[in-house]
Amino acid sequence: MLTYVFLACRNGFQVDSYDDEAVGLVAKNEKGVPWVSSVTLHPKIIYSGEKLPTPADEERLHHGAHEQCYIANSVKTEVTVKGI
Protein backbone atom coordinates (compact mmCIF):
# COMPACT_ATOMS: atom_id res chain seq x y z
CA MET A 1 0.00 0.00 0.00
CA LEU A 2 3.02 2.29 -0.13
CA THR A 3 2.10 2.86 -3.75
CA TYR A 4 -1.36 3.99 -2.58
CA VAL A 5 0.17 6.50 -0.15
CA PHE A 6 2.51 7.77 -2.88
CA LEU A 7 -0.32 8.24 -5.37
CA ALA A 8 -2.56 9.89 -2.77
CA CYS A 9 0.17 12.42 -1.95
CA ARG A 10 0.93 12.97 -5.63
CA ASN A 11 -2.77 13.76 -6.14
CA GLY A 12 -2.72 16.43 -3.45
CA PHE A 13 -4.06 14.46 -0.48
CA GLN A 14 -2.20 14.68 2.82
CA VAL A 15 -1.91 11.22 4.38
CA ASP A 16 -1.36 11.51 8.13
CA SER A 17 -1.37 7.80 8.93
CA TYR A 18 -1.87 4.42 7.35
CA ASP A 19 -2.67 1.33 9.36
CA ASP A 20 -3.71 -2.09 8.13
CA GLU A 21 -4.76 -5.49 9.40
CA ALA A 22 -3.64 -7.82 6.65
CA VAL A 23 -5.10 -11.32 6.83
CA GLY A 24 -3.51 -14.10 4.80
CA LEU A 25 -4.92 -17.48 3.85
CA VAL A 26 -2.56 -20.43 3.43
CA ALA A 27 -3.64 -23.24 1.11
CA LYS A 28 -1.87 -26.13 -0.59
CA ASN A 29 -1.06 -25.93 -4.28
CA GLU A 30 -1.50 -28.76 -6.78
CA LYS A 31 1.68 -30.41 -5.44
CA GLY A 32 0.52 -30.18 -1.84
CA VAL A 33 2.95 -27.37 -0.99
CA PRO A 34 1.57 -24.65 1.28
CA TRP A 35 1.43 -21.14 -0.16
CA VAL A 36 -0.26 -17.85 0.67
CA SER A 37 -3.24 -18.05 -1.67
CA SER A 38 -4.99 -14.82 -0.69
CA VAL A 39 -4.47 -11.69 1.36
CA THR A 40 -7.21 -9.34 2.50
CA LEU A 41 -6.22 -5.83 3.49
CA HIS A 42 -8.25 -3.65 5.86
CA PRO A 43 -6.65 -0.22 5.45
CA LYS A 44 -7.40 2.63 7.81
CA ILE A 45 -6.12 5.86 6.31
CA ILE A 46 -6.31 9.24 8.02
CA TYR A 47 -6.08 12.34 5.88
CA SER A 48 -5.88 16.00 6.76
CA GLY A 49 -5.61 19.28 4.93
CA GLU A 50 -7.96 21.22 2.73
CA LYS A 51 -8.33 18.53 0.05
CA LEU A 52 -9.87 15.27 1.29
CA PRO A 53 -10.52 12.29 -1.00
CA THR A 54 -14.02 11.15 -1.83
CA PRO A 55 -14.85 7.44 -1.87
CA ALA A 56 -14.53 7.61 -5.67
CA ASP A 57 -11.05 9.17 -5.30
CA GLU A 58 -10.01 6.38 -2.93
CA GLU A 59 -11.31 3.72 -5.33
CA ARG A 60 -9.41 5.33 -8.23
CA LEU A 61 -6.24 5.59 -6.14
CA HIS A 62 -6.55 1.97 -5.01
CA HIS A 63 -6.97 0.78 -8.61
CA GLY A 64 -3.94 2.81 -9.73
CA ALA A 65 -1.86 1.55 -6.80
CA HIS A 66 -2.73 -2.06 -7.59
CA GLU A 67 -1.77 -1.57 -11.24
CA GLN A 68 1.64 -0.14 -10.27
CA CYS A 69 2.35 -2.29 -7.20
CA TYR A 70 5.53 -4.36 -7.38
CA ILE A 71 4.11 -7.12 -5.18
CA ALA A 72 0.77 -7.27 -7.01
CA ASN A 73 2.66 -7.65 -10.29
CA SER A 74 5.08 -10.24 -8.91
CA VAL A 75 3.03 -12.86 -7.05
CA LYS A 76 0.07 -15.11 -7.81
CA THR A 77 -1.63 -14.37 -4.48
CA GLU A 78 -5.07 -12.81 -4.76
CA VAL A 79 -5.15 -9.47 -2.91
CA THR A 80 -8.45 -7.97 -1.77
CA VAL A 81 -8.93 -4.60 -0.10
CA LYS A 82 -11.85 -4.08 2.29
CA GLY A 83 -13.01 -0.76 3.59
CA ILE A 84 -12.00 1.61 0.80
PDB file of N, CA and C in Angstrom:
ATOM      1  N   MET A   1       0.809  -1.191   0.000  1.00  0.00           N
ATOM      2  CA  MET A   1       0.000   0.000   0.000  1.00  0.00           C
ATOM      3  C   MET A   1       0.856   1.261   0.000  1.00  0.00           C
ATOM      4  N   LEU A   2       2.182   1.100   0.002  1.00  0.00           N
ATOM      5  CA  LEU A   2       3.021   2.286  -0.126  1.00  0.00           C
ATOM      6  C   LEU A   2       2.749   3.002  -1.442  1.00  0.00           C
ATOM      7  N   THR A   3       2.426   2.249  -2.465  1.00  0.00           N
ATOM      8  CA  THR A   3       2.098   2.863  -3.749  1.00  0.00           C
ATOM      9  C   THR A   3       0.830   3.700  -3.612  1.00  0.00           C
ATOM     10  N   TYR A   4      -0.129   3.232  -2.827  1.00  0.00           N
ATOM     11  CA  TYR A   4      -1.356   3.994  -2.581  1.00  0.00           C
ATOM     12  C   TYR A   4      -1.019   5.323  -1.918  1.00  0.00           C
ATOM     13  N   VAL A   5      -0.202   5.284  -0.876  1.00  0.00           N
ATOM     14  CA  VAL A   5       0.171   6.503  -0.153  1.00  0.00           C
ATOM     15  C   VAL A   5       0.900   7.465  -1.096  1.00  0.00           C
ATOM     16  N   PHE A   6       1.800   6.937  -1.905  1.00  0.00           N
ATOM     17  CA  PHE A   6       2.512   7.771  -2.882  1.00  0.00           C
ATOM     18  C   PHE A   6       1.544   8.443  -3.838  1.00  0.00           C
ATOM     19  N   LEU A   7       0.628   7.672  -4.410  1.00  0.00           N
ATOM     20  CA  LEU A   7      -0.325   8.239  -5.369  1.00  0.00           C
ATOM     21  C   LEU A   7      -1.261   9.245  -4.706  1.00  0.00           C
ATOM     22  N   ALA A   8      -1.685   8.954  -3.479  1.00  0.00           N
ATOM     23  CA  ALA A   8      -2.557   9.893  -2.768  1.00  0.00           C
ATOM     24  C   ALA A   8      -1.840  11.228  -2.589  1.00  0.00           C
ATOM     25  N   CYS A   9      -0.601  11.186  -2.151  1.00  0.00           N
ATOM     26  CA  CYS A   9       0.166  12.418  -1.955  1.00  0.00           C
ATOM     27  C   CYS A   9       0.401  13.131  -3.281  1.00  0.00           C
ATOM     28  N   ARG A  10       0.704  12.378  -4.306  1.00  0.00           N
ATOM     29  CA  ARG A  10       0.928  12.967  -5.626  1.00  0.00           C
ATOM     30  C   ARG A  10      -0.328  13.648  -6.164  1.00  0.00           C
ATOM     31  N   ASN A  11      -1.497  13.171  -5.719  1.00  0.00           N
ATOM     32  CA  ASN A  11      -2.766  13.760  -6.143  1.00  0.00           C
ATOM     33  C   ASN A  11      -3.244  14.862  -5.194  1.00  0.00           C
ATOM     34  N   GLY A  12      -2.397  15.290  -4.292  1.00  0.00           N
ATOM     35  CA  GLY A  12      -2.716  16.429  -3.454  1.00  0.00           C
ATOM     36  C   GLY A  12      -3.392  16.116  -2.136  1.00  0.00           C
ATOM     37  N   PHE A  13      -3.458  14.848  -1.756  1.00  0.00           N
ATOM     38  CA  PHE A  13      -4.064  14.464  -0.481  1.00  0.00           C
ATOM     39  C   PHE A  13      -2.958  14.277   0.563  1.00  0.00           C
ATOM     40  N   GLN A  14      -3.175  14.818   1.744  1.00  0.00           N
ATOM     41  CA  GLN A  14      -2.196  14.678   2.821  1.00  0.00           C
ATOM     42  C   GLN A  14      -2.552  13.462   3.656  1.00  0.00           C
ATOM     43  N   VAL A  15      -1.702  12.441   3.614  1.00  0.00           N
ATOM     44  CA  VAL A  15      -1.909  11.216   4.384  1.00  0.00           C
ATOM     45  C   VAL A  15      -1.180  11.368   5.718  1.00  0.00           C
ATOM     46  N   ASP A  16      -1.951  11.393   6.802  1.00  0.00           N
ATOM     47  CA  ASP A  16      -1.356  11.513   8.134  1.00  0.00           C
ATOM     48  C   ASP A  16      -0.945  10.165   8.697  1.00  0.00           C
ATOM     49  N   SER A  17      -1.748   9.138   8.440  1.00  0.00           N
ATOM     50  CA  SER A  17      -1.373   7.803   8.926  1.00  0.00           C
ATOM     51  C   SER A  17      -2.039   6.736   8.069  1.00  0.00           C
ATOM     52  N   TYR A  18      -1.373   5.599   8.053  1.00  0.00           N
ATOM     53  CA  TYR A  18      -1.873   4.423   7.349  1.00  0.00           C
ATOM     54  C   TYR A  18      -1.673   3.241   8.274  1.00  0.00           C
ATOM     55  N   ASP A  19      -2.742   2.524   8.533  1.00  0.00           N
ATOM     56  CA  ASP A  19      -2.672   1.328   9.365  1.00  0.00           C
ATOM     57  C   ASP A  19      -3.447   0.235   8.642  1.00  0.00           C
ATOM     58  N   ASP A  20      -3.042  -0.997   8.831  1.00  0.00           N
ATOM     59  CA  ASP A  20      -3.709  -2.090   8.132  1.00  0.00           C
ATOM     60  C   ASP A  20      -3.688  -3.345   8.980  1.00  0.00           C
ATOM     61  N   GLU A  21      -4.719  -4.140   8.825  1.00  0.00           N
ATOM     62  CA  GLU A  21      -4.761  -5.486   9.400  1.00  0.00           C
ATOM     63  C   GLU A  21      -4.839  -6.454   8.235  1.00  0.00           C
ATOM     64  N   ALA A  22      -3.686  -6.873   7.763  1.00  0.00           N
ATOM     65  CA  ALA A  22      -3.641  -7.817   6.648  1.00  0.00           C
ATOM     66  C   ALA A  22      -3.910  -9.223   7.173  1.00  0.00           C
ATOM     67  N   VAL A  23      -4.760  -9.949   6.460  1.00  0.00           N
ATOM     68  CA  VAL A  23      -5.097 -11.322   6.826  1.00  0.00           C
ATOM     69  C   VAL A  23      -4.762 -12.212   5.636  1.00  0.00           C
ATOM     70  N   GLY A  24      -3.902 -13.202   5.873  1.00  0.00           N
ATOM     71  CA  GLY A  24      -3.508 -14.104   4.796  1.00  0.00           C
ATOM     72  C   GLY A  24      -4.118 -15.483   4.973  1.00  0.00           C
ATOM     73  N   LEU A  25      -4.388 -16.127   3.854  1.00  0.00           N
ATOM     74  CA  LEU A  25      -4.925 -17.482   3.847  1.00  0.00           C
ATOM     75  C   LEU A  25      -3.888 -18.408   3.216  1.00  0.00           C
ATOM     76  N   VAL A  26      -3.521 -19.449   3.944  1.00  0.00           N
ATOM     77  CA  VAL A  26      -2.564 -20.426   3.432  1.00  0.00           C
ATOM     78  C   VAL A  26      -3.343 -21.636   2.920  1.00  0.00           C
ATOM     79  N   ALA A  27      -3.023 -22.063   1.718  1.00  0.00           N
ATOM     80  CA  ALA A  27      -3.640 -23.243   1.107  1.00  0.00           C
ATOM     81  C   ALA A  27      -2.517 -24.096   0.529  1.00  0.00           C
ATOM     82  N   LYS A  28      -2.857 -25.273   0.076  1.00  0.00           N
ATOM     83  CA  LYS A  28      -1.869 -26.132  -0.591  1.00  0.00           C
ATOM     84  C   LYS A  28      -2.083 -26.045  -2.090  1.00  0.00           C
ATOM     85  N   ASN A  29      -0.963 -25.971  -2.821  1.00  0.00           N
ATOM     86  CA  ASN A  29      -1.064 -25.929  -4.281  1.00  0.00           C
ATOM     87  C   ASN A  29      -1.282 -27.343  -4.830  1.00  0.00           C
ATOM     88  N   GLU A  30      -1.233 -27.474  -6.133  1.00  0.00           N
ATOM     89  CA  GLU A  30      -1.502 -28.762  -6.777  1.00  0.00           C
ATOM     90  C   GLU A  30      -0.498 -29.846  -6.400  1.00  0.00           C
ATOM     91  N   LYS A  31       0.674 -29.448  -5.879  1.00  0.00           N
ATOM     92  CA  LYS A  31       1.680 -30.414  -5.440  1.00  0.00           C
ATOM     93  C   LYS A  31       1.628 -30.644  -3.933  1.00  0.00           C
ATOM     94  N   GLY A  32       0.656 -30.016  -3.274  1.00  0.00           N
ATOM     95  CA  GLY A  32       0.517 -30.179  -1.836  1.00  0.00           C
ATOM     96  C   GLY A  32       1.418 -29.272  -1.013  1.00  0.00           C
ATOM     97  N   VAL A  33       2.043 -28.296  -1.673  1.00  0.00           N
ATOM     98  CA  VAL A  33       2.950 -27.375  -0.989  1.00  0.00           C
ATOM     99  C   VAL A  33       2.149 -26.160  -0.499  1.00  0.00           C
ATOM    100  N   PRO A  34       2.294 -25.823   0.782  1.00  0.00           N
ATOM    101  CA  PRO A  34       1.568 -24.653   1.279  1.00  0.00           C
ATOM    102  C   PRO A  34       2.059 -23.353   0.627  1.00  0.00           C
ATOM    103  N   TRP A  35       1.107 -22.458   0.376  1.00  0.00           N
ATOM    104  CA  TRP A  35       1.430 -21.138  -0.158  1.00  0.00           C
ATOM    105  C   TRP A  35       0.369 -20.147   0.308  1.00  0.00           C
ATOM    106  N   VAL A  36       0.699 -18.880   0.301  1.00  0.00           N
ATOM    107  CA  VAL A  36      -0.262 -17.847   0.674  1.00  0.00           C
ATOM    108  C   VAL A  36      -1.135 -17.598  -0.552  1.00  0.00           C
ATOM    109  N   SER A  37      -2.365 -18.099  -0.504  1.00  0.00           N
ATOM    110  CA  SER A  37      -3.241 -18.046  -1.673  1.00  0.00           C
ATOM    111  C   SER A  37      -4.035 -16.752  -1.770  1.00  0.00           C
ATOM    112  N   SER A  38      -4.276 -16.094  -0.641  1.00  0.00           N
ATOM    113  CA  SER A  38      -4.986 -14.817  -0.689  1.00  0.00           C
ATOM    114  C   SER A  38      -4.612 -13.962   0.513  1.00  0.00           C
ATOM    115  N   VAL A  39      -4.703 -12.667   0.301  1.00  0.00           N
ATOM    116  CA  VAL A  39      -4.468 -11.693   1.361  1.00  0.00           C
ATOM    117  C   VAL A  39      -5.597 -10.674   1.284  1.00  0.00           C
ATOM    118  N   THR A  40      -6.186 -10.381   2.426  1.00  0.00           N
ATOM    119  CA  THR A  40      -7.205  -9.341   2.499  1.00  0.00           C
ATOM    120  C   THR A  40      -6.660  -8.208   3.359  1.00  0.00           C
ATOM    121  N   LEU A  41      -6.687  -7.013   2.788  1.00  0.00           N
ATOM    122  CA  LEU A  41      -6.217  -5.827   3.487  1.00  0.00           C
ATOM    123  C   LEU A  41      -7.408  -5.073   4.061  1.00  0.00           C
ATOM    124  N   HIS A  42      -7.218  -4.454   5.201  1.00  0.00           N
ATOM    125  CA  HIS A  42      -8.252  -3.648   5.860  1.00  0.00           C
ATOM    126  C   HIS A  42      -7.637  -2.293   6.213  1.00  0.00           C
ATOM    127  N   PRO A  43      -7.359  -1.465   5.189  1.00  0.00           N
ATOM    128  CA  PRO A  43      -6.649  -0.215   5.452  1.00  0.00           C
ATOM    129  C   PRO A  43      -7.494   0.793   6.220  1.00  0.00           C
ATOM    130  N   LYS A  44      -6.813   1.508   7.094  1.00  0.00           N
ATOM    131  CA  LYS A  44      -7.401   2.632   7.806  1.00  0.00           C
ATOM    132  C   LYS A  44      -6.465   3.812   7.542  1.00  0.00           C
ATOM    133  N   ILE A  45      -6.946   4.745   6.743  1.00  0.00           N
ATOM    134  CA  ILE A  45      -6.117   5.863   6.313  1.00  0.00           C
ATOM    135  C   ILE A  45      -6.710   7.148   6.875  1.00  0.00           C
ATOM    136  N   ILE A  46      -5.862   7.955   7.475  1.00  0.00           N
ATOM    137  CA  ILE A  46      -6.305   9.236   8.019  1.00  0.00           C
ATOM    138  C   ILE A  46      -5.668  10.341   7.189  1.00  0.00           C
ATOM    139  N   TYR A  47      -6.510  11.217   6.699  1.00  0.00           N
ATOM    140  CA  TYR A  47      -6.085  12.343   5.882  1.00  0.00           C
ATOM    141  C   TYR A  47      -6.308  13.635   6.654  1.00  0.00           C
ATOM    142  N   SER A  48      -5.611  14.667   6.243  1.00  0.00           N
ATOM    143  CA  SER A  48      -5.884  16.003   6.765  1.00  0.00           C
ATOM    144  C   SER A  48      -5.614  16.991   5.636  1.00  0.00           C
ATOM    145  N   GLY A  49      -5.835  18.258   5.931  1.00  0.00           N
ATOM    146  CA  GLY A  49      -5.613  19.278   4.925  1.00  0.00           C
ATOM    147  C   GLY A  49      -6.910  19.734   4.306  1.00  0.00           C
ATOM    148  N   GLU A  50      -6.787  20.626   3.373  1.00  0.00           N
ATOM    149  CA  GLU A  50      -7.958  21.215   2.729  1.00  0.00           C
ATOM    150  C   GLU A  50      -8.606  20.280   1.712  1.00  0.00           C
ATOM    151  N   LYS A  51      -7.821  19.414   1.103  1.00  0.00           N
ATOM    152  CA  LYS A  51      -8.332  18.531   0.053  1.00  0.00           C
ATOM    153  C   LYS A  51      -8.426  17.108   0.607  1.00  0.00           C
ATOM    154  N   LEU A  52      -9.649  16.631   0.791  1.00  0.00           N
ATOM    155  CA  LEU A  52      -9.868  15.269   1.291  1.00  0.00           C
ATOM    156  C   LEU A  52     -10.440  14.407   0.170  1.00  0.00           C
ATOM    157  N   PRO A  53     -10.022  13.145   0.075  1.00  0.00           N
ATOM    158  CA  PRO A  53     -10.516  12.290  -1.004  1.00  0.00           C
ATOM    159  C   PRO A  53     -11.947  11.840  -0.771  1.00  0.00           C
ATOM    160  N   THR A  54     -12.688  11.741  -1.855  1.00  0.00           N
ATOM    161  CA  THR A  54     -14.024  11.154  -1.827  1.00  0.00           C
ATOM    162  C   THR A  54     -13.876   9.642  -1.918  1.00  0.00           C
ATOM    163  N   PRO A  55     -14.937   8.889  -1.648  1.00  0.00           N
ATOM    164  CA  PRO A  55     -14.849   7.439  -1.866  1.00  0.00           C
ATOM    165  C   PRO A  55     -14.448   7.090  -3.303  1.00  0.00           C
ATOM    166  N   ALA A  56     -14.916   7.861  -4.273  1.00  0.00           N
ATOM    167  CA  ALA A  56     -14.530   7.609  -5.669  1.00  0.00           C
ATOM    168  C   ALA A  56     -13.038   7.861  -5.873  1.00  0.00           C
ATOM    169  N   ASP A  57     -12.498   8.905  -5.232  1.00  0.00           N
ATOM    170  CA  ASP A  57     -11.053   9.171  -5.303  1.00  0.00           C
ATOM    171  C   ASP A  57     -10.275   7.996  -4.731  1.00  0.00           C
ATOM    172  N   GLU A  58     -10.713   7.501  -3.563  1.00  0.00           N
ATOM    173  CA  GLU A  58     -10.010   6.383  -2.928  1.00  0.00           C
ATOM    174  C   GLU A  58     -10.065   5.133  -3.801  1.00  0.00           C
ATOM    175  N   GLU A  59     -11.186   4.882  -4.430  1.00  0.00           N
ATOM    176  CA  GLU A  59     -11.307   3.723  -5.327  1.00  0.00           C
ATOM    177  C   GLU A  59     -10.360   3.873  -6.516  1.00  0.00           C
ATOM    178  N   ARG A  60     -10.308   5.062  -7.094  1.00  0.00           N
ATOM    179  CA  ARG A  60      -9.413   5.326  -8.230  1.00  0.00           C
ATOM    180  C   ARG A  60      -7.949   5.170  -7.805  1.00  0.00           C
ATOM    181  N   LEU A  61      -7.607   5.715  -6.639  1.00  0.00           N
ATOM    182  CA  LEU A  61      -6.236   5.595  -6.137  1.00  0.00           C
ATOM    183  C   LEU A  61      -5.880   4.135  -5.868  1.00  0.00           C
ATOM    184  N   HIS A  62      -6.813   3.386  -5.273  1.00  0.00           N
ATOM    185  CA  HIS A  62      -6.552   1.967  -5.010  1.00  0.00           C
ATOM    186  C   HIS A  62      -6.301   1.210  -6.308  1.00  0.00           C
ATOM    187  N   HIS A  63      -7.142   1.465  -7.314  1.00  0.00           N
ATOM    188  CA  HIS A  63      -6.970   0.782  -8.605  1.00  0.00           C
ATOM    189  C   HIS A  63      -5.603   1.125  -9.213  1.00  0.00           C
ATOM    190  N   GLY A  64      -5.241   2.400  -9.195  1.00  0.00           N
ATOM    191  CA  GLY A  64      -3.939   2.808  -9.730  1.00  0.00           C
ATOM    192  C   GLY A  64      -2.784   2.204  -8.958  1.00  0.00           C
ATOM    193  N   ALA A  65      -2.919   2.139  -7.629  1.00  0.00           N
ATOM    194  CA  ALA A  65      -1.863   1.551  -6.796  1.00  0.00           C
ATOM    195  C   ALA A  65      -1.696   0.067  -7.106  1.00  0.00           C
ATOM    196  N   HIS A  66      -2.811  -0.633  -7.282  1.00  0.00           N
ATOM    197  CA  HIS A  66      -2.731  -2.060  -7.592  1.00  0.00           C
ATOM    198  C   HIS A  66      -2.057  -2.282  -8.944  1.00  0.00           C
ATOM    199  N   GLU A  67      -2.373  -1.442  -9.908  1.00  0.00           N
ATOM    200  CA  GLU A  67      -1.773  -1.573 -11.243  1.00  0.00           C
ATOM    201  C   GLU A  67      -0.263  -1.354 -11.210  1.00  0.00           C
ATOM    202  N   GLN A  68       0.218  -0.489 -10.317  1.00  0.00           N
ATOM    203  CA  GLN A  68       1.637  -0.140 -10.268  1.00  0.00           C
ATOM    204  C   GLN A  68       2.407  -0.885  -9.180  1.00  0.00           C
ATOM    205  N   CYS A  69       1.723  -1.651  -8.356  1.00  0.00           N
ATOM    206  CA  CYS A  69       2.347  -2.291  -7.199  1.00  0.00           C
ATOM    207  C   CYS A  69       3.313  -3.411  -7.612  1.00  0.00           C
ATOM    208  N   TYR A  70       4.528  -3.339  -7.094  1.00  0.00           N
ATOM    209  CA  TYR A  70       5.533  -4.363  -7.384  1.00  0.00           C
ATOM    210  C   TYR A  70       5.062  -5.748  -6.926  1.00  0.00           C
ATOM    211  N   ILE A  71       4.541  -5.819  -5.717  1.00  0.00           N
ATOM    212  CA  ILE A  71       4.109  -7.116  -5.181  1.00  0.00           C
ATOM    213  C   ILE A  71       2.935  -7.661  -5.989  1.00  0.00           C
ATOM    214  N   ALA A  72       1.948  -6.819  -6.255  1.00  0.00           N
ATOM    215  CA  ALA A  72       0.773  -7.274  -7.010  1.00  0.00           C
ATOM    216  C   ALA A  72       1.151  -7.775  -8.402  1.00  0.00           C
ATOM    217  N   ASN A  73       2.219  -7.230  -8.950  1.00  0.00           N
ATOM    218  CA  ASN A  73       2.660  -7.646 -10.286  1.00  0.00           C
ATOM    219  C   ASN A  73       3.696  -8.753 -10.242  1.00  0.00           C
ATOM    220  N   SER A  74       4.025  -9.247  -9.036  1.00  0.00           N
ATOM    221  CA  SER A  74       5.081 -10.244  -8.908  1.00  0.00           C
ATOM    222  C   SER A  74       4.623 -11.590  -8.340  1.00  0.00           C
ATOM    223  N   VAL A  75       3.469 -11.635  -7.704  1.00  0.00           N
ATOM    224  CA  VAL A  75       3.032 -12.858  -7.051  1.00  0.00           C
ATOM    225  C   VAL A  75       1.677 -13.296  -7.578  1.00  0.00           C
ATOM    226  N   LYS A  76       1.347 -14.564  -7.375  1.00  0.00           N
ATOM    227  CA  LYS A  76       0.067 -15.112  -7.811  1.00  0.00           C
ATOM    228  C   LYS A  76      -1.031 -14.948  -6.763  1.00  0.00           C
ATOM    229  N   THR A  77      -0.674 -14.492  -5.573  1.00  0.00           N
ATOM    230  CA  THR A  77      -1.627 -14.368  -4.479  1.00  0.00           C
ATOM    231  C   THR A  77      -2.711 -13.357  -4.835  1.00  0.00           C
ATOM    232  N   GLU A  78      -3.959 -13.726  -4.578  1.00  0.00           N
ATOM    233  CA  GLU A  78      -5.067 -12.807  -4.758  1.00  0.00           C
ATOM    234  C   GLU A  78      -5.053 -11.807  -3.612  1.00  0.00           C
ATOM    235  N   VAL A  79      -5.136 -10.518  -3.933  1.00  0.00           N
ATOM    236  CA  VAL A  79      -5.149  -9.475  -2.909  1.00  0.00           C
ATOM    237  C   VAL A  79      -6.483  -8.741  -2.991  1.00  0.00           C
ATOM    238  N   THR A  80      -7.174  -8.668  -1.860  1.00  0.00           N
ATOM    239  CA  THR A  80      -8.447  -7.974  -1.770  1.00  0.00           C
ATOM    240  C   THR A  80      -8.321  -6.856  -0.751  1.00  0.00           C
ATOM    241  N   VAL A  81      -8.946  -5.725  -1.034  1.00  0.00           N
ATOM    242  CA  VAL A  81      -8.931  -4.604  -0.097  1.00  0.00           C
ATOM    243  C   VAL A  81     -10.347  -4.362   0.378  1.00  0.00           C
ATOM    244  N   LYS A  82     -10.542  -4.351   1.677  1.00  0.00           N
ATOM    245  CA  LYS A  82     -11.851  -4.077   2.286  1.00  0.00           C
ATOM    246  C   LYS A  82     -11.808  -2.716   2.933  1.00  0.00           C
ATOM    247  N   GLY A  83     -12.896  -1.998   2.853  1.00  0.00           N
ATOM    248  CA  GLY A  83     -13.008  -0.758   3.591  1.00  0.00           C
ATOM    249  C   GLY A  83     -12.617   0.495   2.844  1.00  0.00           C
ATOM    250  N   ILE A  84     -12.267   0.387   1.580  1.00  0.00           N
ATOM    251  CA  ILE A  84     -12.005   1.614   0.802  1.00  0.00           C
ATOM    252  C   ILE A  84     -13.200   1.841  -0.069  1.00  0.00           C
TER     253      ILE A  84
END
